[in-house]
Structures are given as C-alpha cells and as structure tokens.
Short mmCIF file of C-alpha atoms in Angstrom, two decimals:
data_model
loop_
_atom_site.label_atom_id
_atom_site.label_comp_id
_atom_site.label_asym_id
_atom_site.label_seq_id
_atom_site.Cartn_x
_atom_site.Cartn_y
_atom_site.Cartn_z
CA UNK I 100 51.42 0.26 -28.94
CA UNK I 101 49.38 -0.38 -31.66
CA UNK I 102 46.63 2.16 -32.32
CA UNK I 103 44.05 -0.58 -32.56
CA UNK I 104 45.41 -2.80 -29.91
CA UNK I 105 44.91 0.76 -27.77
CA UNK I 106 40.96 1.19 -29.23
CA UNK I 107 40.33 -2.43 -27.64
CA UNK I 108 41.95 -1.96 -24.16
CA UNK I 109 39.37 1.37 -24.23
CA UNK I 110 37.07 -0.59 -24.68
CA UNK I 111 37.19 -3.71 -22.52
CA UNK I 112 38.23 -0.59 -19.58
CA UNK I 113 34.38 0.74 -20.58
CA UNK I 114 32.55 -1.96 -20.28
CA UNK I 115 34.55 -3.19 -17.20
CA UNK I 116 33.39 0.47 -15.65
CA UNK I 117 29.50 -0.34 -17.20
CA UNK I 118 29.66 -3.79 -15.51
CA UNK I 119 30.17 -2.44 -12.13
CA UNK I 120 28.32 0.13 -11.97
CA UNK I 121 25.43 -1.95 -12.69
CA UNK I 122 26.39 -4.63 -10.30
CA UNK I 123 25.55 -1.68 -7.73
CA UNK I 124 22.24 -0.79 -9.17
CA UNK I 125 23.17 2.21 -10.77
CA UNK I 126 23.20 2.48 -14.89
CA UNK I 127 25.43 4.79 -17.57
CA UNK I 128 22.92 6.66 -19.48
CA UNK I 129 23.95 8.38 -22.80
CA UNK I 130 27.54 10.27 -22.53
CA UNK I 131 30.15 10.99 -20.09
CA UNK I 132 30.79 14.83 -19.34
CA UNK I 133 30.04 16.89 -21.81
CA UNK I 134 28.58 14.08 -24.02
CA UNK I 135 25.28 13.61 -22.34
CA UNK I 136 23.39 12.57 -19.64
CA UNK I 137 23.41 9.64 -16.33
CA UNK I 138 21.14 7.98 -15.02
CA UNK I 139 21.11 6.09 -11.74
CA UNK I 140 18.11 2.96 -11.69
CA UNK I 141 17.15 0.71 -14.85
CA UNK I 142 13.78 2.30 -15.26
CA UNK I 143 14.60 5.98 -15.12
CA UNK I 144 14.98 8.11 -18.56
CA UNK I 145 18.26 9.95 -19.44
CA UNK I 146 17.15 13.04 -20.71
CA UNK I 147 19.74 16.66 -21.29
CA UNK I 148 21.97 14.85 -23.83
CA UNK I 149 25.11 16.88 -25.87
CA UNK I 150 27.14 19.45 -24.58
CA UNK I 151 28.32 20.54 -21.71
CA UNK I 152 25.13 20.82 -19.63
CA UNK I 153 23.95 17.22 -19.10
CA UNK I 154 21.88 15.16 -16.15
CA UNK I 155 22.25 12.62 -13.98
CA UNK I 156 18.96 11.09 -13.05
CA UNK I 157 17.95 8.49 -10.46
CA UNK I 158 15.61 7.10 -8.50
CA UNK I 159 15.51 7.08 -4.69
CA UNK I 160 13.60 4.83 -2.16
CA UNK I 161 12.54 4.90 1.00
CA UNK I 162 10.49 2.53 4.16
CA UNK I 163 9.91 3.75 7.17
CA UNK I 164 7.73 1.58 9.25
CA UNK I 165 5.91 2.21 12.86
CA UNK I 166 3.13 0.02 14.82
CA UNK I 167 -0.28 1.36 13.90
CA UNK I 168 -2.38 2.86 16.12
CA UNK I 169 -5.90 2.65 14.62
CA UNK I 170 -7.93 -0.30 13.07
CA UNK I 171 -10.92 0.19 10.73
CA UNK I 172 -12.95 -3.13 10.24
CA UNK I 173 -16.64 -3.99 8.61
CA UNK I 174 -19.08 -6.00 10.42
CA UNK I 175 -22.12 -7.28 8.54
CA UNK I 176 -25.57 -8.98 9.50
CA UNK I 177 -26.94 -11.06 6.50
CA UNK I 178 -30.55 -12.72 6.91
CA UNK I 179 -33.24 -14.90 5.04
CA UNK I 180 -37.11 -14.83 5.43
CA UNK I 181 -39.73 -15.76 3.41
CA UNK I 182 -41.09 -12.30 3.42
CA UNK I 183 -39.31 -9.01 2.48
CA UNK I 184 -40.25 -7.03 5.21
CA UNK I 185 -39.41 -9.73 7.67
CA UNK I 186 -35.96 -10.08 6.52
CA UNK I 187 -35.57 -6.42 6.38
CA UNK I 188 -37.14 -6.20 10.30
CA UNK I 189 -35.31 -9.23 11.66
CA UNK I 190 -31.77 -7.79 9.93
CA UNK I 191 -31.70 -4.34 11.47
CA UNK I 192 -32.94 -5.97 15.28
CA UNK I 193 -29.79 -7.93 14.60
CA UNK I 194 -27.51 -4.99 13.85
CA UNK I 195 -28.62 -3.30 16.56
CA UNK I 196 -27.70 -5.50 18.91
CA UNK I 197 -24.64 -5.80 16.74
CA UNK I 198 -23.80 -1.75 17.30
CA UNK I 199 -24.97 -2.25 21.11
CA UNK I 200 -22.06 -4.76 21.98
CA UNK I 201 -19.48 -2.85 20.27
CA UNK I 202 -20.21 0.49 22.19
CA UNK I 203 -20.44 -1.59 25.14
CA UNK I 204 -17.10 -2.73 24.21
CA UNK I 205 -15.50 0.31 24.07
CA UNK I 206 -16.05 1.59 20.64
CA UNK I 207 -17.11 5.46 20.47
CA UNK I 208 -20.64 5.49 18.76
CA UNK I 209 -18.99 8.28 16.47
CA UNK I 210 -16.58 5.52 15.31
CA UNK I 211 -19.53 3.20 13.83
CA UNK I 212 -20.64 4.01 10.22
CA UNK I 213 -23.14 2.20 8.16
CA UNK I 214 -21.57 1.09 5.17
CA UNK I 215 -24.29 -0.45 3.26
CA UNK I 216 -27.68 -2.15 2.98
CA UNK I 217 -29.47 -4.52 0.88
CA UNK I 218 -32.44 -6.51 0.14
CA UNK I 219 -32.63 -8.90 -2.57
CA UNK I 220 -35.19 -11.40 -3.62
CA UNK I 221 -33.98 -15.46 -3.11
CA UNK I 222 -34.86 -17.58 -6.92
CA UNK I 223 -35.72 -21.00 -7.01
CA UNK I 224 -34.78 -22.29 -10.51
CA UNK I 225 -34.82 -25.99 -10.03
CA UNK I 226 -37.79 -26.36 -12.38
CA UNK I 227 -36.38 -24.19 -15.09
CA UNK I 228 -38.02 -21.52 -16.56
CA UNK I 229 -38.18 -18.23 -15.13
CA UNK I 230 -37.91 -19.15 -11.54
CA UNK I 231 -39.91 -18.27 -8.65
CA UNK I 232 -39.52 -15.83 -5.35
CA UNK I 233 -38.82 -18.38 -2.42
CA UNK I 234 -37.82 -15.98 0.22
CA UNK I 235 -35.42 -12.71 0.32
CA UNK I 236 -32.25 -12.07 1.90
CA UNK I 237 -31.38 -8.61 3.81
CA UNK I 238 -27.74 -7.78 4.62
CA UNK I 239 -26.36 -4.17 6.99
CA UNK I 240 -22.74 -3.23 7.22
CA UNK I 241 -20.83 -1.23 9.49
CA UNK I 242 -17.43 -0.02 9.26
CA UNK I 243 -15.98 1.06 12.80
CA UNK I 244 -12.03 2.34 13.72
CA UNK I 245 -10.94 1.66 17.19
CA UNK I 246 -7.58 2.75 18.97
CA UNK I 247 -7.80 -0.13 21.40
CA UNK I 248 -5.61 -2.77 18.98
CA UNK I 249 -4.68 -5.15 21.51
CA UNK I 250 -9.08 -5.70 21.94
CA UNK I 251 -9.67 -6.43 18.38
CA UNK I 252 -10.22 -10.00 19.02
CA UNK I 253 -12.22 -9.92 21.78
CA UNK I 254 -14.36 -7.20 20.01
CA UNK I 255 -15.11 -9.49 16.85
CA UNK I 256 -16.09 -12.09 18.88
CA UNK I 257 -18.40 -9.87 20.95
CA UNK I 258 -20.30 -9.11 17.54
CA UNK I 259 -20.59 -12.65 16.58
CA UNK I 260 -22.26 -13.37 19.64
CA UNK I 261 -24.66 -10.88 18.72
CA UNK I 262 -25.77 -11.76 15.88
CA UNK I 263 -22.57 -10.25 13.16
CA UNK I 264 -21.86 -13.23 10.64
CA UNK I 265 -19.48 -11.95 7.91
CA UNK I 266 -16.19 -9.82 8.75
CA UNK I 267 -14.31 -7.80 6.22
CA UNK I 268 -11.73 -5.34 5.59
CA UNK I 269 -9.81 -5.55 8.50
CA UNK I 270 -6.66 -2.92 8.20
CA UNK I 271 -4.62 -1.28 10.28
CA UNK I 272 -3.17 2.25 9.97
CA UNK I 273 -2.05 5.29 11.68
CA UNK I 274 -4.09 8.01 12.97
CA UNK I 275 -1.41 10.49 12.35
CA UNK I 276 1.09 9.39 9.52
CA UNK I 277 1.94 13.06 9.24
CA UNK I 278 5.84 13.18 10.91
CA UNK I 279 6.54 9.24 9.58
CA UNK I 280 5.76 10.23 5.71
CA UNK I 281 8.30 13.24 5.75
CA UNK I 282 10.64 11.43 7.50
CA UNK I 283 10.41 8.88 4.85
CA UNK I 284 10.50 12.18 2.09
CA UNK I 285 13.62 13.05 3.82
CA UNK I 286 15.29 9.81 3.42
CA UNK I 287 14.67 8.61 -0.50
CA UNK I 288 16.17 11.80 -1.17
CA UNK I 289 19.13 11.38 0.67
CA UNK I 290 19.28 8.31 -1.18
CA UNK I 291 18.57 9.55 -4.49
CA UNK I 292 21.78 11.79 -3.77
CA UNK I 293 23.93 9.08 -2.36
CA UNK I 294 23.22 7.18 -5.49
CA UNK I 295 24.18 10.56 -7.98
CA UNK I 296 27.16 10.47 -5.89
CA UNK I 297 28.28 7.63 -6.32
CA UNK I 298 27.59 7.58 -10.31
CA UNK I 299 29.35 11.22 -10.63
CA UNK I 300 32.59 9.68 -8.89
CA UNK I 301 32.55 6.67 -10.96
CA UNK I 302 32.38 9.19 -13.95
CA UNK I 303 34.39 11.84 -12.69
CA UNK I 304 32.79 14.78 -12.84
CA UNK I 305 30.40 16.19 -9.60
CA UNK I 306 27.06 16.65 -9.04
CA UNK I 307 25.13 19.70 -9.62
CA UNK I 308 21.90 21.35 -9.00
CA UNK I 309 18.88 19.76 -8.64
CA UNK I 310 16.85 20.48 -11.94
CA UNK I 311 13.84 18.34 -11.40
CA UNK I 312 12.60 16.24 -8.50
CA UNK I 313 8.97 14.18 -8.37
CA UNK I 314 7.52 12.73 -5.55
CA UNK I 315 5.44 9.34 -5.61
CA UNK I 316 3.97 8.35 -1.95
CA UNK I 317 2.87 4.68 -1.32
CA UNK I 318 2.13 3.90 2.48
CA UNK I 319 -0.69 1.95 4.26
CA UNK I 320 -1.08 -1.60 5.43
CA UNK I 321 -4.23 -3.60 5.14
CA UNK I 322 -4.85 -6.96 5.90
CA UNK I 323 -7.07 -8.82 4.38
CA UNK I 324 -9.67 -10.61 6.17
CA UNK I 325 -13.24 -12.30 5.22
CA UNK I 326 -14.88 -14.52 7.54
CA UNK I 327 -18.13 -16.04 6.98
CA UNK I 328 -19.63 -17.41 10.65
CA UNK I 329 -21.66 -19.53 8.13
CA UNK I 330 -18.95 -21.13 7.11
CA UNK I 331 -17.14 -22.13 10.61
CA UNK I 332 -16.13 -19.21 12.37
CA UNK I 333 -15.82 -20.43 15.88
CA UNK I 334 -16.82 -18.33 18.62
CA UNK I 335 -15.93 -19.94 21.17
CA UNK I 336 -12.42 -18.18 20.33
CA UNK I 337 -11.62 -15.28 19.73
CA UNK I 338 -9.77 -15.15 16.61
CA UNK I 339 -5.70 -13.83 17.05
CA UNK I 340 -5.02 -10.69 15.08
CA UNK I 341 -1.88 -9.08 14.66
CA UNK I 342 -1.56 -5.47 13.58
CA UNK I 343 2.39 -5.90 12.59
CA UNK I 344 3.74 -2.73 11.71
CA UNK I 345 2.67 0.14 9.10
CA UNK I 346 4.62 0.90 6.58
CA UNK I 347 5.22 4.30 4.51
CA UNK I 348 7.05 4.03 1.05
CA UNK I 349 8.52 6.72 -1.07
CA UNK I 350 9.91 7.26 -4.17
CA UNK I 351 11.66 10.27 -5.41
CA UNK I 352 12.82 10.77 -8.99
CA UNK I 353 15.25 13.81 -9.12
CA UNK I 354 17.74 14.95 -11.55
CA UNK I 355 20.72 16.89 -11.49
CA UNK I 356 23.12 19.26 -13.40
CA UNK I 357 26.70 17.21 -14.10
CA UNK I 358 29.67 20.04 -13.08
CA UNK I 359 32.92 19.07 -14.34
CA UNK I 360 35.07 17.40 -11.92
#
C-alpha cells in the first residue's frame, strides 16, 4: 500500500479513537506512552509531557445525599412609632413573646440566637428638600435550629401569631455530616480511577501511581425562603415545608504515573 494512502488510514484510526473517547467524557491530552501526558475531563490540565514518565489526569465526582436532620431559620419583629424609644420598647415586647412561643414549642432556649437589631429613623420627602423625621422603625432577629423537622410549619406559624412578621433563611442540614462526606471522598475517587482506567485501556498502557490528588468539598442544602406577613402571609395556615434531602458533593482531581502496558 501506498505510504501515503497508509499516513491517512493512521489518521482517520486517531481521530476515530479521539471521537470516542470523548463521546464518554474522557479527553486525549498531549502524547500516547512515552510521548506525554492524559487527561480524563475537558477542564483538567495535562501536565508531565515527553518521555517515558507521563500522567494521566482526571477529574472525579461524587453525590451522596441523606434527609437532614436539623433546620436553622431567622425570625424577625419589624415595628414603626413615632418615637424612637417607643419603637425600640414595643419591638423587643414583641420578640419576647416571639422567643416565648418558640420555647413553648419545643425549641431549646440554647437553640435561639439574636441575629441582629436595628433602629432607623422613617423620612418624609414629599415636600422636597431635606426631608423630615416622621416616625422610626425598629427591627430584632433571631436565628434558631430545631431537630423536630416534621414541626417546622406549625412552629412558624406559632411566631406569627405572636407577633414575628418577616421569615428568612430557612435551610436544612445535617447535624453530623461527618460519615456522609467521606463516604462521598471515598466514591469520586473510585471514580476518578474508573475513569484513568478506562483512558489507560483505550491507550494501552496501565495506570500508575498516584502522583497528585486535590480535594474540593461542596455539600449543604438551603432553601430559600422570605416571607413578609405584611405582605399576605396567612396564618390561618401553616405554611408546608419540605426539607427534601441534603446533599454532599465532591470533587477529586488526581493524577497518575502511565506504566507501559
């Protein structure tokens, strides 16, 4: 056969190879053996290239997931007087009442933090100008975490009825996330290796050594919530929350030594 007709069925047989091995998410980095490196994931960088000591690097991903045991939510009291120190006085009678229904509820008084205070002067700039002082507004936050999910609704509507108007930063996570996360570790790089693997075969040549592995955690769930009893929060009904399930993401860059086949 013709030495050129030979150099283009080479080359149609390489790029046939390249093809699938990127219709199965892993790419050819620079080189075959002794020619370079591999690399296993779009984004990750080839690195050991020439000789006979190059790399195969990938990327490996795990989720684990679990129903959450804890849920952290803020509770606020926001009020408007004509006089500073009555909005001040007439916002913290509120929260207390506020704190008092959610211990009464259930919630350990150890679990209720205050998360912020303010008090802030109301403008009335309808005549232009400068403005003038027409009464001040006073706000409280807590943030509280309670293990008793499934009460979540009924314990938001609790605090409305005593006085809470704005809800935020509802989330749900896991009070121990300890045992999940490494089980997650555990799998991305069993992944990372089955994707190597599968690269080294397609190459023919084996995998070595791990020369350099990096970690990158990613796990908690939080929902996001605002509610403004202002604006129409019915009482009346408690409103339906659903914790779902946590999940804990990893990703593990690693790369290996290439051994000859």
């Amino acid at each position: 056969m013709d030495s050129s007709v030979r150099k283009t069925w080479t080359a149609v047989g390489a790029s046939v190879l390249a093809v699938a091995l990127l219709a199965s998410g892993i790419a050819l980095g620079r080189g075959l053996p002794g020619d370079g490196a591999l690399a296993a994931g779009g984004e990750d960088d080839v690195s050991g290239a020439g000789g006979s000591g190059g790399t195969i690097s990938v990327t490996g991903r795990a989720t684990v997931k679990a129903p959450p045991d804890t849920v952290s939510l803020t509770l606020g009291v926001e009020v408007q007087a004509s006089e500073a120190g009555e909005a001040s006085s007439r916002c913290a009678s509120v929260m207390d009442r506020v704190v008092a229904a959610l211990v009464s509820a259930g919630v350990p008084r150890d679990n209720i933090q205050t998360a912020h205070m303010h008090l802030w002067p109301q403008y009335d700039y309808s005549e232009g100008g400068k403005g003038h002082i027409i009464g001040y507004r006073a706000s409280n936050q807590v943030r509280l975490s309670w293990s008793e999910l499934d009460k979540v609704g009924e314990l938001i509507d609790r605090a409305v009825e005593a006085g809470a108007n704005t809800i935020s930063g509802l989330s749900f996570s896991l009070a121990d996330s300890e045992a999940l996360y490494l089980e997650a570790v555990a799998e991305a790089v069993r992944d990372a290796r089955a994707k190597a693997e599968a690269l080294a075969a397609a190459a023919g040549v084996r995998v070595g050594a791990v020369k350099d592995m990096e970690l990158h955690p990613d796990f908690g769930r939080t929902v996001d919530l605002y509610v403004s009893v202002r604006e129409g929060y019915g009482a009346d009904v408690p409103p339906p929350v659903e914790p779902g399930m946590v999940e804990i993401q990893v990703t593990v860059s690693v790369e290996y030594s290439i051994e000859q086949g």
